[in-house]
Amino acid sequence: MDHGTEIGKEVLGRSRIQTVSPPLWKDYLSLMKPGITLSNLIATVAGFRLAAGGWGQPGTFFWTLAGTFLVVAGGCVWNNVYDRDIDPWMSRTRTRPIPAGRISWRSARWIGWGFSLLGLIILLRCVNVLSAVWGAVGVGWYVFVYTAWFKRKSPWNTVIGGVAGAVPPVIGWTAVTGEMGWPAWVLFFILFFWQPPHFYALALLKEAEYRKAGIPMWPVVRGWRETWEQMAACAWVLLPISGLLPLLGYVSWEYLWVVIPLGFAFGGWIGAGRWVYKRDRWARQVFRLSLVYLLGWMAAVIHFAG
């Protein structure tokens, strides 16, 4: 449900030339955006383990991941369907199977609906009502609020879309507890504030293409300086929020030995962007560092929970 963690050579500024069409199964797999789906599943595992203080009931764990996978994958397919008119304008997306004509958007639409509905049914019937509600919030927000509305209308699209990206660990938490609590909100806001620096780094690298496609990303509308200010603000807000979990008693204090250095490295490198001259290189480094931070934080939650 995260609205765009796609790692590829084209994202990092190096060209990719496609000479041979991939197998059809790879095209269908790419519609589900495996990188996004996997990162969302890991975040769900983090929320589940934090709530359970371990691995909980195997059946609940399995159905939570199965339902979340389908909900996230369905939302990603729908994102491909809806963006088929603007994807050809960007090097990062123009070789996707729908704009390239390898898969019909009509057939993809049914996959998106089918996956999302099946995932919500699994969460409702095999997990609990609240996890299904959060799953519906995540996919609905990603598809209708972000993709179909704010992405093309407002420079706040990244911030608004961050709601969907912050949902997976909450699904994991509610799958165990059946209720919201302070730790669930902490998980939500950690992912919410992580997303703007991550996606704005990508937007800075692809500013010209977003402009050509008519997408009002923050760098396109407000410029580099305001984009950097927002990235820095989110990164430094992220640091104290990520330190709340030991205070709430759900992870051991050793967790801070991982998360605090990661937070200072992330925030410090973004802060240093104010004085850099090679801005593309800096943005590329921030993008990579944001992935290191996310994976490190999730690993710390999973390892030190309980």
PDB file of N, CA and C in Angstrom, residues 14-75:
ATOM      1  N   ARG A  14      20.169   5.801 -14.225  1.00  0.00           N
ATOM      2  CA  ARG A  14      20.860   5.146 -15.337  1.00  0.00           C
ATOM      3  C   ARG A  14      19.830   4.558 -16.273  1.00  0.00           C
ATOM      4  N   SER A  15      20.061   4.660 -17.540  1.00  0.00           N
ATOM      5  CA  SER A  15      19.063   4.240 -18.518  1.00  0.00           C
ATOM      6  C   SER A  15      18.954   2.731 -18.588  1.00  0.00           C
ATOM      7  N   ARG A  16      17.775   2.281 -18.922  1.00  0.00           N
ATOM      8  CA  ARG A  16      17.526   0.859 -19.153  1.00  0.00           C
ATOM      9  C   ARG A  16      16.858   0.720 -20.516  1.00  0.00           C
ATOM     10  N   ILE A  17      17.435  -0.043 -21.387  1.00  0.00           N
ATOM     11  CA  ILE A  17      16.893  -0.205 -22.730  1.00  0.00           C
ATOM     12  C   ILE A  17      16.279  -1.587 -22.828  1.00  0.00           C
ATOM     13  N   GLN A  18      15.005  -1.637 -23.106  1.00  0.00           N
ATOM     14  CA  GLN A  18      14.308  -2.919 -23.216  1.00  0.00           C
ATOM     15  C   GLN A  18      14.252  -3.325 -24.680  1.00  0.00           C
ATOM     16  N   THR A  19      14.877  -4.466 -24.982  1.00  0.00           N
ATOM     17  CA  THR A  19      14.932  -4.921 -26.376  1.00  0.00           C
ATOM     18  C   THR A  19      14.040  -6.133 -26.600  1.00  0.00           C
ATOM     19  N   VAL A  20      13.763  -6.900 -25.545  1.00  0.00           N
ATOM     20  CA  VAL A  20      12.961  -8.104 -25.674  1.00  0.00           C
ATOM     21  C   VAL A  20      11.833  -8.036 -24.655  1.00  0.00           C
ATOM     22  N   SER A  21      10.622  -8.346 -25.105  1.00  0.00           N
ATOM     23  CA  SER A  21       9.492  -8.342 -24.188  1.00  0.00           C
ATOM     24  C   SER A  21       9.663  -9.454 -23.163  1.00  0.00           C
ATOM     25  N   PRO A  22       9.406  -9.149 -21.889  1.00  0.00           N
ATOM     26  CA  PRO A  22       9.540 -10.179 -20.854  1.00  0.00           C
ATOM     27  C   PRO A  22       8.432 -11.204 -20.969  1.00  0.00           C
ATOM     28  N   PRO A  23       8.594 -12.371 -20.345  1.00  0.00           N
ATOM     29  CA  PRO A  23       7.515 -13.370 -20.341  1.00  0.00           C
ATOM     30  C   PRO A  23       6.246 -12.771 -19.742  1.00  0.00           C
ATOM     31  N   LEU A  24       5.101 -13.294 -20.175  1.00  0.00           N
ATOM     32  CA  LEU A  24       3.830 -12.731 -19.737  1.00  0.00           C
ATOM     33  C   LEU A  24       3.670 -12.800 -18.224  1.00  0.00           C
ATOM     34  N   TRP A  25       4.154 -13.889 -17.609  1.00  0.00           N
ATOM     35  CA  TRP A  25       4.004 -14.006 -16.153  1.00  0.00           C
ATOM     36  C   TRP A  25       4.772 -12.917 -15.432  1.00  0.00           C
ATOM     37  N   LYS A  26       5.904 -12.489 -15.997  1.00  0.00           N
ATOM     38  CA  LYS A  26       6.658 -11.403 -15.378  1.00  0.00           C
ATOM     39  C   LYS A  26       5.910 -10.079 -15.507  1.00  0.00           C
ATOM     40  N   ASP A  27       5.221  -9.901 -16.625  1.00  0.00           N
ATOM     41  CA  ASP A  27       4.414  -8.694 -16.788  1.00  0.00           C
ATOM     42  C   ASP A  27       3.301  -8.634 -15.739  1.00  0.00           C
ATOM     43  N   TYR A  28       2.619  -9.749 -15.555  1.00  0.00           N
ATOM     44  CA  TYR A  28       1.548  -9.767 -14.556  1.00  0.00           C
ATOM     45  C   TYR A  28       2.111  -9.572 -13.150  1.00  0.00           C
ATOM     46  N   LEU A  29       3.267 -10.154 -12.895  1.00  0.00           N
ATOM     47  CA  LEU A  29       3.903  -9.959 -11.598  1.00  0.00           C
ATOM     48  C   LEU A  29       4.279  -8.492 -11.386  1.00  0.00           C
ATOM     49  N   SER A  30       4.763  -7.851 -12.451  1.00  0.00           N
ATOM     50  CA  SER A  30       5.181  -6.451 -12.315  1.00  0.00           C
ATOM     51  C   SER A  30       4.010  -5.528 -12.016  1.00  0.00           C
ATOM     52  N   LEU A  31       2.801  -5.901 -12.454  1.00  0.00           N
ATOM     53  CA  LEU A  31       1.623  -5.102 -12.138  1.00  0.00           C
ATOM     54  C   LEU A  31       1.416  -4.989 -10.630  1.00  0.00           C
ATOM     55  N   MET A  32       1.855  -5.999  -9.899  1.00  0.00           N
ATOM     56  CA  MET A  32       1.686  -6.023  -8.446  1.00  0.00           C
ATOM     57  C   MET A  32       2.809  -5.275  -7.729  1.00  0.00           C
ATOM     58  N   LYS A  33       3.772  -4.735  -8.482  1.00  0.00           N
ATOM     59  CA  LYS A  33       4.888  -3.983  -7.921  1.00  0.00           C
ATOM     60  C   LYS A  33       5.523  -4.760  -6.762  1.00  0.00           C
ATOM     61  N   PRO A  34       6.266  -5.817  -7.065  1.00  0.00           N
ATOM     62  CA  PRO A  34       6.801  -6.695  -6.018  1.00  0.00           C
ATOM     63  C   PRO A  34       7.593  -5.973  -4.934  1.00  0.00           C
ATOM     64  N   GLY A  35       8.344  -4.927  -5.305  1.00  0.00           N
ATOM     65  CA  GLY A  35       9.112  -4.205  -4.298  1.00  0.00           C
ATOM     66  C   GLY A  35       8.221  -3.537  -3.273  1.00  0.00           C
ATOM     67  N   ILE A  36       7.157  -2.892  -3.753  1.00  0.00           N
ATOM     68  CA  ILE A  36       6.205  -2.252  -2.857  1.00  0.00           C
ATOM     69  C   ILE A  36       5.509  -3.294  -1.994  1.00  0.00           C
ATOM     70  N   THR A  37       5.041  -4.348  -2.630  1.00  0.00           N
ATOM     71  CA  THR A  37       4.289  -5.373  -1.908  1.00  0.00           C
ATOM     72  C   THR A  37       5.148  -6.032  -0.831  1.00  0.00           C
ATOM     73  N   LEU A  38       6.391  -6.344  -1.156  1.00  0.00           N
ATOM     74  CA  LEU A  38       7.268  -6.978  -0.180  1.00  0.00           C
ATOM     75  C   LEU A  38       7.543  -6.064   1.007  1.00  0.00           C
ATOM     76  N   SER A  39       7.835  -4.779   0.735  1.00  0.00           N
ATOM     77  CA  SER A  39       8.111  -3.859   1.841  1.00  0.00           C
ATOM     78  C   SER A  39       6.888  -3.691   2.733  1.00  0.00           C
ATOM     79  N   ASN A  40       5.700  -3.705   2.141  1.00  0.00           N
ATOM     80  CA  ASN A  40       4.479  -3.618   2.938  1.00  0.00           C
ATOM     81  C   ASN A  40       4.268  -4.866   3.790  1.00  0.00           C
ATOM     82  N   LEU A  41       4.613  -6.029   3.258  1.00  0.00           N
ATOM     83  CA  LEU A  41       4.482  -7.260   4.029  1.00  0.00           C
ATOM     84  C   LEU A  41       5.451  -7.278   5.210  1.00  0.00           C
ATOM     85  N   ILE A  42       6.668  -6.800   4.997  1.00  0.00           N
ATOM     86  CA  ILE A  42       7.638  -6.746   6.097  1.00  0.00           C
ATOM     87  C   ILE A  42       7.140  -5.790   7.183  1.00  0.00           C
ATOM     88  N   ALA A  43       6.557  -4.655   6.771  1.00  0.00           N
ATOM     89  CA  ALA A  43       6.000  -3.718   7.744  1.00  0.00           C
ATOM     90  C   ALA A  43       4.844  -4.354   8.511  1.00  0.00           C
ATOM     91  N   THR A  44       4.050  -5.166   7.826  1.00  0.00           N
ATOM     92  CA  THR A  44       2.953  -5.879   8.490  1.00  0.00           C
ATOM     93  C   THR A  44       3.500  -6.865   9.517  1.00  0.00           C
ATOM     94  N   VAL A  45       4.573  -7.575   9.147  1.00  0.00           N
ATOM     95  CA  VAL A  45       5.221  -8.497  10.084  1.00  0.00           C
ATOM     96  C   VAL A  45       5.707  -7.752  11.321  1.00  0.00           C
ATOM     97  N   ALA A  46       6.288  -6.554  11.112  1.00  0.00           N
ATOM     98  CA  ALA A  46       6.773  -5.760  12.243  1.00  0.00           C
ATOM     99  C   ALA A  46       5.636  -5.413  13.194  1.00  0.00           C
ATOM    100  N   GLY A  47       4.501  -4.974  12.650  1.00  0.00           N
ATOM    101  CA  GLY A  47       3.358  -4.644  13.490  1.00  0.00           C
ATOM    102  C   GLY A  47       2.812  -5.862  14.208  1.00  0.00           C
ATOM    103  N   PHE A  48       2.754  -6.981  13.517  1.00  0.00           N
ATOM    104  CA  PHE A  48       2.241  -8.226  14.112  1.00  0.00           C
ATOM    105  C   PHE A  48       3.141  -8.683  15.258  1.00  0.00           C
ATOM    106  N   ARG A  49       4.428  -8.709  15.012  1.00  0.00           N
ATOM    107  CA  ARG A  49       5.365  -9.183  16.038  1.00  0.00           C
ATOM    108  C   ARG A  49       5.394  -8.238  17.231  1.00  0.00           C
ATOM    109  N   LEU A  50       5.293  -6.947  16.992  1.00  0.00           N
ATOM    110  CA  LEU A  50       5.279  -5.984  18.096  1.00  0.00           C
ATOM    111  C   LEU A  50       4.078  -6.231  18.998  1.00  0.00           C
ATOM    112  N   ALA A  51       2.927  -6.475  18.404  1.00  0.00           N
ATOM    113  CA  ALA A  51       1.713  -6.698  19.189  1.00  0.00           C
ATOM    114  C   ALA A  51       1.739  -8.039  19.899  1.00  0.00           C
ATOM    115  N   ALA A  52       2.258  -9.073  19.242  1.00  0.00           N
ATOM    116  CA  ALA A  52       2.235 -10.420  19.808  1.00  0.00           C
ATOM    117  C   ALA A  52       3.359 -10.658  20.795  1.00  0.00           C
ATOM    118  N   GLY A  53       4.411  -9.822  20.740  1.00  0.00           N
ATOM    119  CA  GLY A  53       5.583 -10.076  21.569  1.00  0.00           C
ATOM    120  C   GLY A  53       6.310 -11.336  21.132  1.00  0.00           C
ATOM    121  N   GLY A  54       6.022 -11.789  19.945  1.00  0.00           N
ATOM    122  CA  GLY A  54       6.592 -13.016  19.377  1.00  0.00           C
ATOM    123  C   GLY A  54       5.967 -13.215  18.014  1.00  0.00           C
ATOM    124  N   TRP A  55       5.653 -14.460  17.677  1.00  0.00           N
ATOM    125  CA  TRP A  55       5.069 -14.734  16.362  1.00  0.00           C
ATOM    126  C   TRP A  55       3.595 -15.061  16.437  1.00  0.00           C
ATOM    127  N   GLY A  56       3.030 -15.117  17.651  1.00  0.00           N
ATOM    128  CA  GLY A  56       1.591 -15.285  17.785  1.00  0.00           C
ATOM    129  C   GLY A  56       1.090 -16.611  17.233  1.00  0.00           C
ATOM    130  N   GLN A  57      -0.196 -16.640  16.924  1.00  0.00           N
ATOM    131  CA  GLN A  57      -0.820 -17.835  16.364  1.00  0.00           C
ATOM    132  C   GLN A  57      -0.427 -18.004  14.891  1.00  0.00           C
ATOM    133  N   PRO A  58       0.107 -19.159  14.510  1.00  0.00           N
ATOM    134  CA  PRO A  58       0.549 -19.349  13.119  1.00  0.00           C
ATOM    135  C   PRO A  58      -0.563 -19.107  12.104  1.00  0.00           C
ATOM    136  N   GLY A  59      -1.784 -19.553  12.414  1.00  0.00           N
ATOM    137  CA  GLY A  59      -2.880 -19.366  11.471  1.00  0.00           C
ATOM    138  C   GLY A  59      -3.208 -17.905  11.268  1.00  0.00           C
ATOM    139  N   THR A  60      -3.276 -17.159  12.354  1.00  0.00           N
ATOM    140  CA  THR A  60      -3.555 -15.719  12.259  1.00  0.00           C
ATOM    141  C   THR A  60      -2.455 -15.006  11.494  1.00  0.00           C
ATOM    142  N   PHE A  61      -1.208 -15.387  11.775  1.00  0.00           N
ATOM    143  CA  PHE A  61      -0.066 -14.780  11.082  1.00  0.00           C
ATOM    144  C   PHE A  61      -0.157 -15.033   9.577  1.00  0.00           C
ATOM    145  N   PHE A  62      -0.438 -16.271   9.201  1.00  0.00           N
ATOM    146  CA  PHE A  62      -0.521 -16.611   7.779  1.00  0.00           C
ATOM    147  C   PHE A  62      -1.636 -15.838   7.082  1.00  0.00           C
ATOM    148  N   TRP A  63      -2.834 -15.837   7.656  1.00  0.00           N
ATOM    149  CA  TRP A  63      -3.956 -15.171   7.000  1.00  0.00           C
ATOM    150  C   TRP A  63      -3.785 -13.659   6.986  1.00  0.00           C
ATOM    151  N   THR A  64      -3.109 -13.109   7.985  1.00  0.00           N
ATOM    152  CA  THR A  64      -2.828 -11.669   7.979  1.00  0.00           C
ATOM    153  C   THR A  64      -1.937 -11.308   6.807  1.00  0.00           C
ATOM    154  N   LEU A  65      -0.890 -12.094   6.596  1.00  0.00           N
ATOM    155  CA  LEU A  65       0.016 -11.816   5.478  1.00  0.00           C
ATOM    156  C   LEU A  65      -0.663 -12.073   4.142  1.00  0.00           C
ATOM    157  N   ALA A  66      -1.471 -13.145   4.061  1.00  0.00           N
ATOM    158  CA  ALA A  66      -2.157 -13.461   2.805  1.00  0.00           C
ATOM    159  C   ALA A  66      -3.136 -12.345   2.439  1.00  0.00           C
ATOM    160  N   GLY A  67      -3.931 -11.904   3.402  1.00  0.00           N
ATOM    161  CA  GLY A  67      -4.894 -10.840   3.132  1.00  0.00           C
ATOM    162  C   GLY A  67      -4.214  -9.535   2.787  1.00  0.00           C
ATOM    163  N   THR A  68      -3.157  -9.196   3.520  1.00  0.00           N
ATOM    164  CA  THR A  68      -2.434  -7.948   3.249  1.00  0.00           C
ATOM    165  C   THR A  68      -1.785  -7.984   1.875  1.00  0.00           C
ATOM    166  N   PHE A  69      -1.183  -9.126   1.538  1.00  0.00           N
ATOM    167  CA  PHE A  69      -0.570  -9.261   0.212  1.00  0.00           C
ATOM    168  C   PHE A  69      -1.581  -8.976  -0.892  1.00  0.00           C
ATOM    169  N   LEU A  70      -2.750  -9.572  -0.809  1.00  0.00           N
ATOM    170  CA  LEU A  70      -3.756  -9.403  -1.859  1.00  0.00           C
ATOM    171  C   LEU A  70      -4.278  -7.972  -1.913  1.00  0.00           C
ATOM    172  N   VAL A  71      -4.488  -7.366  -0.755  1.00  0.00           N
ATOM    173  CA  VAL A  71      -4.972  -5.988  -0.720  1.00  0.00           C
ATOM    174  C   VAL A  71      -3.939  -5.046  -1.336  1.00  0.00           C
ATOM    175  N   VAL A  72      -2.692  -5.187  -0.938  1.00  0.00           N
ATOM    176  CA  VAL A  72      -1.636  -4.315  -1.464  1.00  0.00           C
ATOM    177  C   VAL A  72      -1.425  -4.553  -2.954  1.00  0.00           C
ATOM    178  N   ALA A  73      -1.328  -5.820  -3.350  1.00  0.00           N
ATOM    179  CA  ALA A  73      -1.115  -6.141  -4.762  1.00  0.00           C
ATOM    180  C   ALA A  73      -2.270  -5.632  -5.612  1.00  0.00           C
ATOM    181  N   GLY A  74      -3.505  -5.776  -5.126  1.00  0.00           N
ATOM    182  CA  GLY A  74      -4.651  -5.265  -5.866  1.00  0.00           C
ATOM    183  C   GLY A  74      -4.594  -3.758  -6.053  1.00  0.00           C
ATOM    184  N   GLY A  75      -4.201  -3.044  -4.998  1.00  0.00           N
ATOM    185  CA  GLY A  75      -4.057  -1.591  -5.120  1.00  0.00           C
ATOM    186  C   GLY A  75      -2.990  -1.204  -6.121  1.00  0.00           C
TER     187      GLY A  75
END
